[in-house]
Short mmCIF file of C-alpha atoms in Angstrom, two decimals:
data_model
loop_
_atom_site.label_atom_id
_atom_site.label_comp_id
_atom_site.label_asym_id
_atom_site.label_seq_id
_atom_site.Cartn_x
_atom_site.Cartn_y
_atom_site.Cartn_z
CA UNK A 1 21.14 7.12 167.44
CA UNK A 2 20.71 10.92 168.67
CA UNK A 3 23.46 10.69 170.97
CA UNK A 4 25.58 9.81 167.54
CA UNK A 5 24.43 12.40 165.40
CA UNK A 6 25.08 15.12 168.49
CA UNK A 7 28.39 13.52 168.75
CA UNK A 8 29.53 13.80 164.71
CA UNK A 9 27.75 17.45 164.59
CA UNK A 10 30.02 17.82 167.73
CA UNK A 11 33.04 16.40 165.93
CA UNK A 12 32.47 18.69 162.48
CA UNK A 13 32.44 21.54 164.46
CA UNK A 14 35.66 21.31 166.17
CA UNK A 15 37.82 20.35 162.90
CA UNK A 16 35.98 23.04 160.51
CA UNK A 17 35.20 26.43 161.05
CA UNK A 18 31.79 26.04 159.93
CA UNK A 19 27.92 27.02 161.16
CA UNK A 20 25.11 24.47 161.23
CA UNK A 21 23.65 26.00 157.98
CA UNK A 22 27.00 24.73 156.21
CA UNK A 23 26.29 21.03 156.59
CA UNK A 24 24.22 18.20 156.57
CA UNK A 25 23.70 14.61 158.70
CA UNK A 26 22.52 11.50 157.10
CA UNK A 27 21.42 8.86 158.77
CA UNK A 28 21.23 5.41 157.37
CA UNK A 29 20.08 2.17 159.11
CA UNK A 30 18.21 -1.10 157.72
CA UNK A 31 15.55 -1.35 160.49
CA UNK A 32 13.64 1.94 161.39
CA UNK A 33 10.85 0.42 162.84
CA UNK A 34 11.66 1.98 166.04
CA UNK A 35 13.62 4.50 165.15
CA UNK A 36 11.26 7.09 163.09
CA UNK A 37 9.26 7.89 165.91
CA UNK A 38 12.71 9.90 167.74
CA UNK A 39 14.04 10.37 164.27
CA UNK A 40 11.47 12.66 163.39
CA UNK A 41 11.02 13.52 166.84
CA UNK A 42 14.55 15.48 167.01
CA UNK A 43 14.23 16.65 163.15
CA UNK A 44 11.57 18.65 164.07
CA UNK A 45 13.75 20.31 166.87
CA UNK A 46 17.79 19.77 165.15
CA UNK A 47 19.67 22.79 165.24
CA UNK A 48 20.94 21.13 161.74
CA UNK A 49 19.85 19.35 158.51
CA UNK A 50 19.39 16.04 159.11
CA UNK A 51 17.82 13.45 156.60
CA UNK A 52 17.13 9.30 156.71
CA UNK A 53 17.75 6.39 154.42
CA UNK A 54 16.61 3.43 155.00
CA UNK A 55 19.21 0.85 153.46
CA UNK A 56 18.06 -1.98 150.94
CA UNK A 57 20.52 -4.88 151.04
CA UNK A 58 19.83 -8.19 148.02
CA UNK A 59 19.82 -11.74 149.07
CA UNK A 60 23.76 -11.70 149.48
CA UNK A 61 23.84 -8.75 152.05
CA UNK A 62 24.94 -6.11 149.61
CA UNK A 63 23.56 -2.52 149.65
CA UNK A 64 21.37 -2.04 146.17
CA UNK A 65 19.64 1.52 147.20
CA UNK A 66 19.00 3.64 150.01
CA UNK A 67 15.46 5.13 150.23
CA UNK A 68 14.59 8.18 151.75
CA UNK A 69 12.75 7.98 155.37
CA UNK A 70 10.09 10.18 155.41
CA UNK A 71 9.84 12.26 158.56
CA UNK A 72 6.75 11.31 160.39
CA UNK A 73 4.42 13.59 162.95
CA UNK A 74 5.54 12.82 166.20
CA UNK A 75 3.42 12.14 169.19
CA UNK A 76 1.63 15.77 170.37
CA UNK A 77 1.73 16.51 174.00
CA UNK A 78 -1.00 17.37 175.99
CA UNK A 79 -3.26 19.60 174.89
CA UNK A 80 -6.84 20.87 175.17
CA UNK A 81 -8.96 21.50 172.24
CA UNK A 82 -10.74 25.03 172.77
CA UNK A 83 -13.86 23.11 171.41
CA UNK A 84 -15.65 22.02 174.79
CA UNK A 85 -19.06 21.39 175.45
CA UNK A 86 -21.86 21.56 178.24
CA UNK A 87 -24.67 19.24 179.02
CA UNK A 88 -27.30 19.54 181.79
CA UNK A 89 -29.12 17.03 183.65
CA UNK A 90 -32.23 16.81 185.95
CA UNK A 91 -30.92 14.54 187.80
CA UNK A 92 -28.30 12.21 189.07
CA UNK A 93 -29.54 9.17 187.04
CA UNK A 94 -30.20 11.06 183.79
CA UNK A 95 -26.23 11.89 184.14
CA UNK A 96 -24.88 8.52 184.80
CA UNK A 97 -26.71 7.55 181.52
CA UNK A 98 -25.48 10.76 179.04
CA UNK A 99 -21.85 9.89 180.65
CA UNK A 100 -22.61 6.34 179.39
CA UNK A 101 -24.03 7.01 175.94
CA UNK A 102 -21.94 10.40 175.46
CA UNK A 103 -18.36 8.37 176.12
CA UNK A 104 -19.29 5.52 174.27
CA UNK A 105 -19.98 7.77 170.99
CA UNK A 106 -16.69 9.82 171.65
CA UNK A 107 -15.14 6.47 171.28
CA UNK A 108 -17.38 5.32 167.66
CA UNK A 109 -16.38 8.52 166.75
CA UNK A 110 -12.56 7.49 167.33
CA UNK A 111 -11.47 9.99 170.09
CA UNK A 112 -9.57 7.95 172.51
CA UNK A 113 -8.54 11.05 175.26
CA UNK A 114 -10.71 12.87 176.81
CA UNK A 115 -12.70 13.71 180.13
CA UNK A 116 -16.23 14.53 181.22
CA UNK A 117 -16.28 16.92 184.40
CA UNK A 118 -19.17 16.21 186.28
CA UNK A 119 -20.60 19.10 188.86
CA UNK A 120 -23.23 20.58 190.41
CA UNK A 121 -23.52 24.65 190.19
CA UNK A 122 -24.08 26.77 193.33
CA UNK A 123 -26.11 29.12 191.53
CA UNK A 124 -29.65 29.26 193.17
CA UNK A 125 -31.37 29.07 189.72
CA UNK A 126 -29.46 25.61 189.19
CA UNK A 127 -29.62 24.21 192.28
CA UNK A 128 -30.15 20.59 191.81
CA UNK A 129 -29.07 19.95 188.41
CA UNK A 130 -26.13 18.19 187.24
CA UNK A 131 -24.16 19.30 184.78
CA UNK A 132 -21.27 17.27 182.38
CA UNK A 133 -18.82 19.39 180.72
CA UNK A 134 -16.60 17.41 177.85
CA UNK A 135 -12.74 18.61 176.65
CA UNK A 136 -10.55 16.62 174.34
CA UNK A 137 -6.97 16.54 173.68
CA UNK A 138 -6.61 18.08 170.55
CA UNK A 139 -5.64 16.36 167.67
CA UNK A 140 -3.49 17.41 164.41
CA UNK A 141 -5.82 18.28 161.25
CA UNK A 142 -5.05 15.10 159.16
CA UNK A 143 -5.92 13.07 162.49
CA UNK A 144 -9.24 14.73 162.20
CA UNK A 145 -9.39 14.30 158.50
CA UNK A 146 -9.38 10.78 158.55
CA UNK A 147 -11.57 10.33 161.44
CA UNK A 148 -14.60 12.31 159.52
CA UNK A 149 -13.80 10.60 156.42
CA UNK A 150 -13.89 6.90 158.05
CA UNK A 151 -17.57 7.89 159.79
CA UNK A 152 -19.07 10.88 157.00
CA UNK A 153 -20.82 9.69 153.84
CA UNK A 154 -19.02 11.10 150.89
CA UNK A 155 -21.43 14.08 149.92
CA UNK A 156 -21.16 15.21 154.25
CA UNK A 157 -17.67 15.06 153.67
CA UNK A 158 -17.61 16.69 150.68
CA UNK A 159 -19.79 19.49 152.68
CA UNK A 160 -17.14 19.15 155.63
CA UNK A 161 -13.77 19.95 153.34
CA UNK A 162 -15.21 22.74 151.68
CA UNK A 163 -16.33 24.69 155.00
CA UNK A 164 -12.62 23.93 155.89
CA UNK A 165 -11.05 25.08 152.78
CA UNK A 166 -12.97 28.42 153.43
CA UNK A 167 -11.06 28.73 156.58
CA UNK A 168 -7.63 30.38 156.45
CA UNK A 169 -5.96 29.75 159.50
CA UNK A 170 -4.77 26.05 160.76
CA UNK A 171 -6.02 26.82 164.23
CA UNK A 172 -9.69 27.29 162.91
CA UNK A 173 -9.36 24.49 160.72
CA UNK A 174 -8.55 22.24 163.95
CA UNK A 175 -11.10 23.98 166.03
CA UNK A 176 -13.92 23.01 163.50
CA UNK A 177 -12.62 19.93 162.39
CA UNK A 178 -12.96 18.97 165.94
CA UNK A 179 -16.27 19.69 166.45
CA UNK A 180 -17.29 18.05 163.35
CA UNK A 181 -15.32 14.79 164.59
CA UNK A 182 -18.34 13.82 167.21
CA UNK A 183 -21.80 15.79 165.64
CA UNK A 184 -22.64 13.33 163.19
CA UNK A 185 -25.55 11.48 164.24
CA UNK A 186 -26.14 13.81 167.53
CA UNK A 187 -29.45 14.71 167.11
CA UNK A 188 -30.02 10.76 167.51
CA UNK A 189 -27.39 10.90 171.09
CA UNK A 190 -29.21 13.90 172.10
CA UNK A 191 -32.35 12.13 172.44
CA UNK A 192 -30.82 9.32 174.28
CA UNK A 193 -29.02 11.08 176.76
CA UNK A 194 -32.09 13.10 179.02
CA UNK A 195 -30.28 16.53 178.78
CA UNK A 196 -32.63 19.24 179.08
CA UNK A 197 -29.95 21.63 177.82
CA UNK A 198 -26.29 21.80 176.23
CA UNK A 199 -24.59 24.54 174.39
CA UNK A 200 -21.22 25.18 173.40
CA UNK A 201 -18.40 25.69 175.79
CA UNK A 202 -14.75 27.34 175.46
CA UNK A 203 -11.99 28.48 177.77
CA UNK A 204 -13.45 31.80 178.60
CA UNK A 205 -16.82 30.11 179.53
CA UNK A 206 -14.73 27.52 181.24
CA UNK A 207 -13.16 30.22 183.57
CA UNK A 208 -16.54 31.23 184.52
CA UNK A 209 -17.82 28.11 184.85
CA UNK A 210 -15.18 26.68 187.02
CA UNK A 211 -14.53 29.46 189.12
CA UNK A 212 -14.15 29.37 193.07
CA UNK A 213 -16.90 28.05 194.38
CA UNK A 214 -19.13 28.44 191.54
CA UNK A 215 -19.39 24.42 190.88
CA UNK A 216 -19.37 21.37 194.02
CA UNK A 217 -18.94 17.32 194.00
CA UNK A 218 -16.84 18.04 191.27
CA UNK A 219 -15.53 14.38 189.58
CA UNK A 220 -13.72 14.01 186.43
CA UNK A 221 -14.03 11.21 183.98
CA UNK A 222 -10.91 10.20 182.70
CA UNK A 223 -10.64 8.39 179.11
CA UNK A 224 -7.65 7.02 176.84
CA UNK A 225 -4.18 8.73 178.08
CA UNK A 226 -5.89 11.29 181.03
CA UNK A 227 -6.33 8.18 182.85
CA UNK A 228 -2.63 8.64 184.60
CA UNK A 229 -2.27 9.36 188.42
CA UNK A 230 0.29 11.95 187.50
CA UNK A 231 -2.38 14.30 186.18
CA UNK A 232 -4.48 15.72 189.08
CA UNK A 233 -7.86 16.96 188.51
CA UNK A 234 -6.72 20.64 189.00
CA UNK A 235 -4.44 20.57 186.27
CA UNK A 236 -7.03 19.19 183.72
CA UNK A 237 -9.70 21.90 184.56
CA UNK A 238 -7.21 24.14 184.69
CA UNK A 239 -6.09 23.37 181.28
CA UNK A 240 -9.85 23.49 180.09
CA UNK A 241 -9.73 26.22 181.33
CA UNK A 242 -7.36 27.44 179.60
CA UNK A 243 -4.88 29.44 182.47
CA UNK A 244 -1.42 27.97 180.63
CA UNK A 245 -2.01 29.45 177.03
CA UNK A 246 -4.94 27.88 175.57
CA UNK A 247 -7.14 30.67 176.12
CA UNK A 248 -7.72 33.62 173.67
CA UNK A 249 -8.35 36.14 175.65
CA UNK A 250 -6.46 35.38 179.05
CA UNK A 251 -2.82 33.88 180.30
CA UNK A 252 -1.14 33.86 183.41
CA UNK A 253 2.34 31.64 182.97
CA UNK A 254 5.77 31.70 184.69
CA UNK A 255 8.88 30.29 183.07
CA UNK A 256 11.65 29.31 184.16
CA UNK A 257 14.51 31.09 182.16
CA UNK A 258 17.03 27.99 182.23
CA UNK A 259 13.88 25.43 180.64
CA UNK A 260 13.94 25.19 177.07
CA UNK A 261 10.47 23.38 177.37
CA UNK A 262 8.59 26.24 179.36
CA UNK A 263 10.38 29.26 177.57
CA UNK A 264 8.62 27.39 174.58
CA UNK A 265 5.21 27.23 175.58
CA UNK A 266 5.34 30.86 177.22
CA UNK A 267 6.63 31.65 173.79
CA UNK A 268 3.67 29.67 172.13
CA UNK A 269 1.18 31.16 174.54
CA UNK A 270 1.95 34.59 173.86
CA UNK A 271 1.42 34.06 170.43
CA UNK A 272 -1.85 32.92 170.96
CA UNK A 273 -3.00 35.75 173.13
CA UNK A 274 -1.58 38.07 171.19
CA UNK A 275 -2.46 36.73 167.91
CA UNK A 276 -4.12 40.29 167.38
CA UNK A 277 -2.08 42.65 169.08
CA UNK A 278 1.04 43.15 167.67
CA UNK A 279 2.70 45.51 170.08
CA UNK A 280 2.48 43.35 172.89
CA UNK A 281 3.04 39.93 171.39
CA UNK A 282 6.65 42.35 169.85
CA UNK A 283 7.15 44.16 173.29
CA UNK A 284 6.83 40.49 175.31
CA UNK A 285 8.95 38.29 173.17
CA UNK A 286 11.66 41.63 173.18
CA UNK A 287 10.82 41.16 177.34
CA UNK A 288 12.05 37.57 177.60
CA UNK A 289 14.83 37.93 174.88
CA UNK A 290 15.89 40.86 177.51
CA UNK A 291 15.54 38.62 180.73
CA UNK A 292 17.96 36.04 179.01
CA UNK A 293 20.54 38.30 178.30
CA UNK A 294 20.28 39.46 181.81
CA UNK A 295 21.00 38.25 185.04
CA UNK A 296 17.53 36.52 185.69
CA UNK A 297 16.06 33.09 186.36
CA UNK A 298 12.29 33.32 185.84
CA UNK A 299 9.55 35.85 184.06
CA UNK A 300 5.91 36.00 184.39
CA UNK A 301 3.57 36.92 182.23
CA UNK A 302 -0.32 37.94 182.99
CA UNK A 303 -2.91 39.63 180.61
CA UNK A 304 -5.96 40.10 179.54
CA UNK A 305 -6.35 40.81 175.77
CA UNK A 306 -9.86 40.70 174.48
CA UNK A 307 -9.30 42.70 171.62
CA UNK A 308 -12.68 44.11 171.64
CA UNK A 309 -12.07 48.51 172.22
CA UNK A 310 -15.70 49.22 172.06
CA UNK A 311 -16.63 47.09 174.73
CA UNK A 312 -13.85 48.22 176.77
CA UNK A 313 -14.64 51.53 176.30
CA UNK A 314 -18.84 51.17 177.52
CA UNK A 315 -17.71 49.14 180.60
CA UNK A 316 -15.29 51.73 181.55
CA UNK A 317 -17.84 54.70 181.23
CA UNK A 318 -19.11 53.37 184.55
CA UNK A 319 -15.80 52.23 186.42
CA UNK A 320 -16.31 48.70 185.19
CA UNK A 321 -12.58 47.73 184.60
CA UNK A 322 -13.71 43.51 183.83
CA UNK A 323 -13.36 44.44 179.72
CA UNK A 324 -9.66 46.58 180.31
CA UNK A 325 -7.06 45.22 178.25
CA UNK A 326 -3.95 44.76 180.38
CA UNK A 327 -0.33 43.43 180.81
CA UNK A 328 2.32 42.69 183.46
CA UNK A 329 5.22 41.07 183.25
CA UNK A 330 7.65 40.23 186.12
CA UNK A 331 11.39 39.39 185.65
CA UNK A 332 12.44 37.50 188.70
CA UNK A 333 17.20 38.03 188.94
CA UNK A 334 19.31 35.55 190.58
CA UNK A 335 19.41 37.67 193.66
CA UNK A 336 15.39 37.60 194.22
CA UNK A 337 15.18 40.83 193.19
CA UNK A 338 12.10 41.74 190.55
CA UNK A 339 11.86 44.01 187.39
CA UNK A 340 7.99 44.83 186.84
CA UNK A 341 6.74 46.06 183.27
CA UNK A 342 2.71 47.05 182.35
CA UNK A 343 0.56 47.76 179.67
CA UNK A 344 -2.72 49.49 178.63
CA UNK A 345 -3.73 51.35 175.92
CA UNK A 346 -2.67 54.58 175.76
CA UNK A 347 -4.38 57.61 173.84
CA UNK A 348 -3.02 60.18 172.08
CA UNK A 349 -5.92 62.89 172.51
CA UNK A 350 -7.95 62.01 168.96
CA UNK A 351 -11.35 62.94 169.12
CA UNK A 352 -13.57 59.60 168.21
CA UNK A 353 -16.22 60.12 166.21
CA UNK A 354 -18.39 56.54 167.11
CA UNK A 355 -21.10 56.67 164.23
CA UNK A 356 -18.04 57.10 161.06
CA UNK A 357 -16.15 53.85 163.30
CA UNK A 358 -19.49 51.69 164.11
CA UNK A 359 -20.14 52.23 159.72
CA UNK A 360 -16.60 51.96 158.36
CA UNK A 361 -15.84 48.71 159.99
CA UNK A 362 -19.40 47.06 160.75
CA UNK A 363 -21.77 48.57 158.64
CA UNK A 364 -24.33 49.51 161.46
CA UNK A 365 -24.83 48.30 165.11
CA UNK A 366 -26.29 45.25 163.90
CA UNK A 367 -22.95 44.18 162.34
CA UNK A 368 -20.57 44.97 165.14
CA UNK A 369 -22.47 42.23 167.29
CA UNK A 370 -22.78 39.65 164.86
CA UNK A 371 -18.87 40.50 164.37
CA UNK A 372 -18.14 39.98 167.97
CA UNK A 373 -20.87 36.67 168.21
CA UNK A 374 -18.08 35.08 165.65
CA UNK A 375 -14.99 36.79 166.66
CA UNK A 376 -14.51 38.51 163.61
CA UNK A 377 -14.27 42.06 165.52
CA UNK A 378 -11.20 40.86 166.90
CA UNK A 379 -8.95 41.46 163.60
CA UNK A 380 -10.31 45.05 162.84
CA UNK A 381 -9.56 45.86 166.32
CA UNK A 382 -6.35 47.73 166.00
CA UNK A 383 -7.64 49.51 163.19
CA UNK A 384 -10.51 51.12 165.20
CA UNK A 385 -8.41 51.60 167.87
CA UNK A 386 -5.70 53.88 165.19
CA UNK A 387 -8.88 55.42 164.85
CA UNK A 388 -9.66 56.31 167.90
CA UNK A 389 -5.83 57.31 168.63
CA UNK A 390 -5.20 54.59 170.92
CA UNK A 391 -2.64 52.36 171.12
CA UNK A 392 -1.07 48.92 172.72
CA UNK A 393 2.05 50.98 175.17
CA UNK A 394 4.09 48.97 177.84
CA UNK A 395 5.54 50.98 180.31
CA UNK A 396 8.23 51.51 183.58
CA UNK A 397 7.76 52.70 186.87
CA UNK A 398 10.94 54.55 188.13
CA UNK A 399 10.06 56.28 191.78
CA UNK A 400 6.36 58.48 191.13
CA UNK A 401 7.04 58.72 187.34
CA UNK A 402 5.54 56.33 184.60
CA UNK A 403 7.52 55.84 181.06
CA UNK A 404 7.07 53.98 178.42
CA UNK A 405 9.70 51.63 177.12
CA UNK A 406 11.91 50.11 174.18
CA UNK A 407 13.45 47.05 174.67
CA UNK A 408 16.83 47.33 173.06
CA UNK A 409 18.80 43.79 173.25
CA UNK A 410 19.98 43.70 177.06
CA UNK A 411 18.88 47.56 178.22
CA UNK A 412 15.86 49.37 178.84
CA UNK A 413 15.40 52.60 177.34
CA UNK A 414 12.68 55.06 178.29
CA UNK A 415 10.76 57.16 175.41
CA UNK A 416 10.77 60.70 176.76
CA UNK A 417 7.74 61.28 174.37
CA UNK A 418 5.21 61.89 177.33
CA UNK A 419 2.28 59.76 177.97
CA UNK A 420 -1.09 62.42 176.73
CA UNK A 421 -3.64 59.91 178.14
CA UNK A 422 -5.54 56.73 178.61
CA UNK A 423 -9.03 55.62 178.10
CA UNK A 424 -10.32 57.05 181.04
CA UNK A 425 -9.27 60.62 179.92
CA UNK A 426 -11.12 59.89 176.21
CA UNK A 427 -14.07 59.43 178.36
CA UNK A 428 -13.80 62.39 180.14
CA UNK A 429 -13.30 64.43 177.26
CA UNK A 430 -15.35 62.98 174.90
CA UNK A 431 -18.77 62.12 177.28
CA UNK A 432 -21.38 62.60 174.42
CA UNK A 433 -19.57 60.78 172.26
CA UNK A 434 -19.10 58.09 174.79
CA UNK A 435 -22.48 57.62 175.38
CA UNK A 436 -23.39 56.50 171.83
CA UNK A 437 -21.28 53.53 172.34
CA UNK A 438 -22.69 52.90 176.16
CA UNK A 439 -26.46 53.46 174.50
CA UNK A 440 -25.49 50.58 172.20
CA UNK A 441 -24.60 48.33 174.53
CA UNK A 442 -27.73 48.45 177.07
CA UNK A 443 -30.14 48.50 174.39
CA UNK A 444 -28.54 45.72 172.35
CA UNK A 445 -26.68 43.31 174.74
CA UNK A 446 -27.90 42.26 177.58
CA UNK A 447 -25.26 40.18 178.89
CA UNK A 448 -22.91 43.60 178.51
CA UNK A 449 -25.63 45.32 180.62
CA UNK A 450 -26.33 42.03 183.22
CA UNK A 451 -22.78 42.47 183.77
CA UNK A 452 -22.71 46.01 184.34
CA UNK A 453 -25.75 45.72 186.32
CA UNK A 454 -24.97 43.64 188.61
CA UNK A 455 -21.11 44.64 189.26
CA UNK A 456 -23.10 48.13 190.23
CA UNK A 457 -25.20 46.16 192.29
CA UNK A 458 -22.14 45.12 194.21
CA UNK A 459 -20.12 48.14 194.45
CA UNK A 460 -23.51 49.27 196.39
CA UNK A 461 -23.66 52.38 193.12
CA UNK A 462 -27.27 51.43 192.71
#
């Protein structure tokens, strides 16, 4: 069937002078039992209009209608939900029981694929616990929908579509939606399982959690689809974790520039990083559109994009570069040679003033961290960085001179506006200012200042 509607679209073309806005394919067939799976499959992706009708014959063979085939959602591919979570155990039996119970209510709850990561931490205040960390492939919203409808009574699910209708974006609709899936009844599992702790996991806790060496006898516990030999271990916790787009805050992806498939999920990546930051998700997408009219086979992208200016701003007021928005991307030619592109925010020599920013935008200190506890600091970020005269730049290195740069269709041009600074300089200049916002963060947030304590620690500054 798709090889005939290529051919006709094919055949149009080359008797009319026409674009693929100027017509439109029908295709009709009396059986499309297994044909509206890859119907709607290549819909979704047809460079063309293309519609179905399913053909009604009477008793004597004869055609008396043709209905309309309605285009179905086709099967997702793999993909992590951002909604993970963490159990601990005392011990080794206390695990192999909350695996038992824990998968067994995944399943009531009708999630067929997902894992369980079992480990061990190498962190001498954990030593000899047993952890189990959960991820599920994510599902579609009306997937979830019926799920909580089939196990919620009414007036929970009553509760459950109002919280989502509060929600404005799809993506937090899913992300709750998914949650609420398996907590019903887990106060009951909870007290069956002999976990003496669990909280809430995500891919930047992931990261952490799974970094080198910082977990041992790690096994995962494959349900539904992840049960396949063709998908190692690595590439599950390294899609918890998040390192091929998933992630918020983080991505670090190569495409190749002559697959469709992975220019697509760079492209959908970026967008998620960069949901926020609209000069780099603009500068990027103007970086690969560049790299495909050129002479190149593969670009690589890398950043770091929390989103979060104030925080940046207190870790770098002692060096501390973990909270430092940054970009590079790498366009790999034909002839192995590279082009290299960065970014970090660049300041144009405003003078902050940190009490007017902390009220206009959070009220008082208290605000800004229950902003950041729910991510809601991340869409006022650009604002308070305009106010602080600091922007999202990308920039060229051409021998010892930097420049920023505009990405015009195949060519790089280089602003010869000069660079006037960078956050390090608005510390410099601006040190009593700056230490309002550093004051805020050691009396207020003691991971901020655990992290900055102990990075001092081991730079041997204390």
């Amino acid at each position: 069937m798709i090889t005939g509607i290529y051919k006709y679209a094919a055949l149009i073309r080359s008797r009319y002078l026409v674009k693929n806005v100027d017509y439109k394919l029908l295709v009709l067939s009396v059986e499309w039992h297994e044909l509206r799976t890859p119907f709607s499959e290549f819909v979704k992706h047809a460079p063309y209009e293309v519609s179905g009708g399913k053909i009604v014959l009477n008793e004597k063979g004869e055609v008396t209608k043709i209905n309309e085939i309605a285009v179905i959602e086709p099967p997702a591919q793999r993909q992590i939900s951002r909604r993970q979570f963490l159990w601990r155990f005392q011990d080794k039996k206390s695990l192999e029981k909350g695996l038992s119970v824990l998968s067994k209510h995944m399943v009531n709850a009708g999630l067929k694929d997902f894992v369980f990561v079992e480990s061990q931490s190498t962190e001498l205040f954990l030593t000899g616990k047993f952890f189990l960390y959960f991820a599920q492939q994510e599902l579609s919203l009306s997937e979830y929908d019926l799920l909580i409808y089939n196990q919620m009574p009414s007036e929970e699910y009553k509760e459950y579509k109002a919280k989502i209708s509060e929600l404005s974006e799809y993506v937090d609709k899913v992300g709750e939606s998914a949650d609420d899936v398996w907590i019903t009844d887990y106060s009951r599992i909870y007290s069956e399982i002999s976990s003496d702790h669990s909280e809430i996991a995500y891919p930047e806790k992931a990261a952490d959690w799974f970094a080198k060496d910082k977990q041992v006898n790690i096994k995962v516990h494959r349900f539904g689809r992840f049960v396949d030999e063709h998908i190692d271990d690595d590439v599950i916790i390294s899609e918890i974790i998040g390192e091929e787009g998933l992630s918020d805050y983080k991505l670090d992806l190569t495409a190749q520039l002559s697959s469709r498939p992975q220019l697509d999920a760079l492209i959908r990546a970026i967008d998620n990083v960069f949901y926020f930051n609209n000069d780099w998700r603009s500068c990027v997408k103007d970086l690969i559109a560049y790299a495909e009219r050129s002479n190149s086979v593969a670009i690589h992208v890398s950043t770091f994009s929390n989103e979060d200016i104030l925080r940046t701003i207190a870790g770098l007021a002692f060096g501390y570069t973990g909270f430092l928005p940054q970009l590079k991307v790498e366009i790999t030619r034909s002839n192995g040679e590279s082009e290299v592109f960065f970014g970090f925010p660049e300041w144009d020599g405003t003078a902050p003033n940190f009490d007017k920013i902390i009220e206009s935008y959070f009220e008082n200190k208290t605000g800004y961290f229950l902003s950041h506890h729910f991510g809601e600091n991340r869409a006022s970020n650009i604002d308070v960085m305009n106010d602080l005269g600091l922007q999202y730049s990308v920039f060229s290195q051409q021998g010892d001179s930097v420049s920023r740069i505009r990405v015009q269709g195949s060519s790089i041009s280089f602003s010869p506006k000069p660079i006037k600074g960078s956050i390090p300089s608005l510390i410099s200049e601006n040190q009593d200012e700056v230490k309002k916002i550093v004051e805020m963060f050691f009396q207020m947030d003691s991971g901020f200042r655990n992290i900055i304590g102990s990075w001092l620690e081991d730079e041997g500054l204390i």
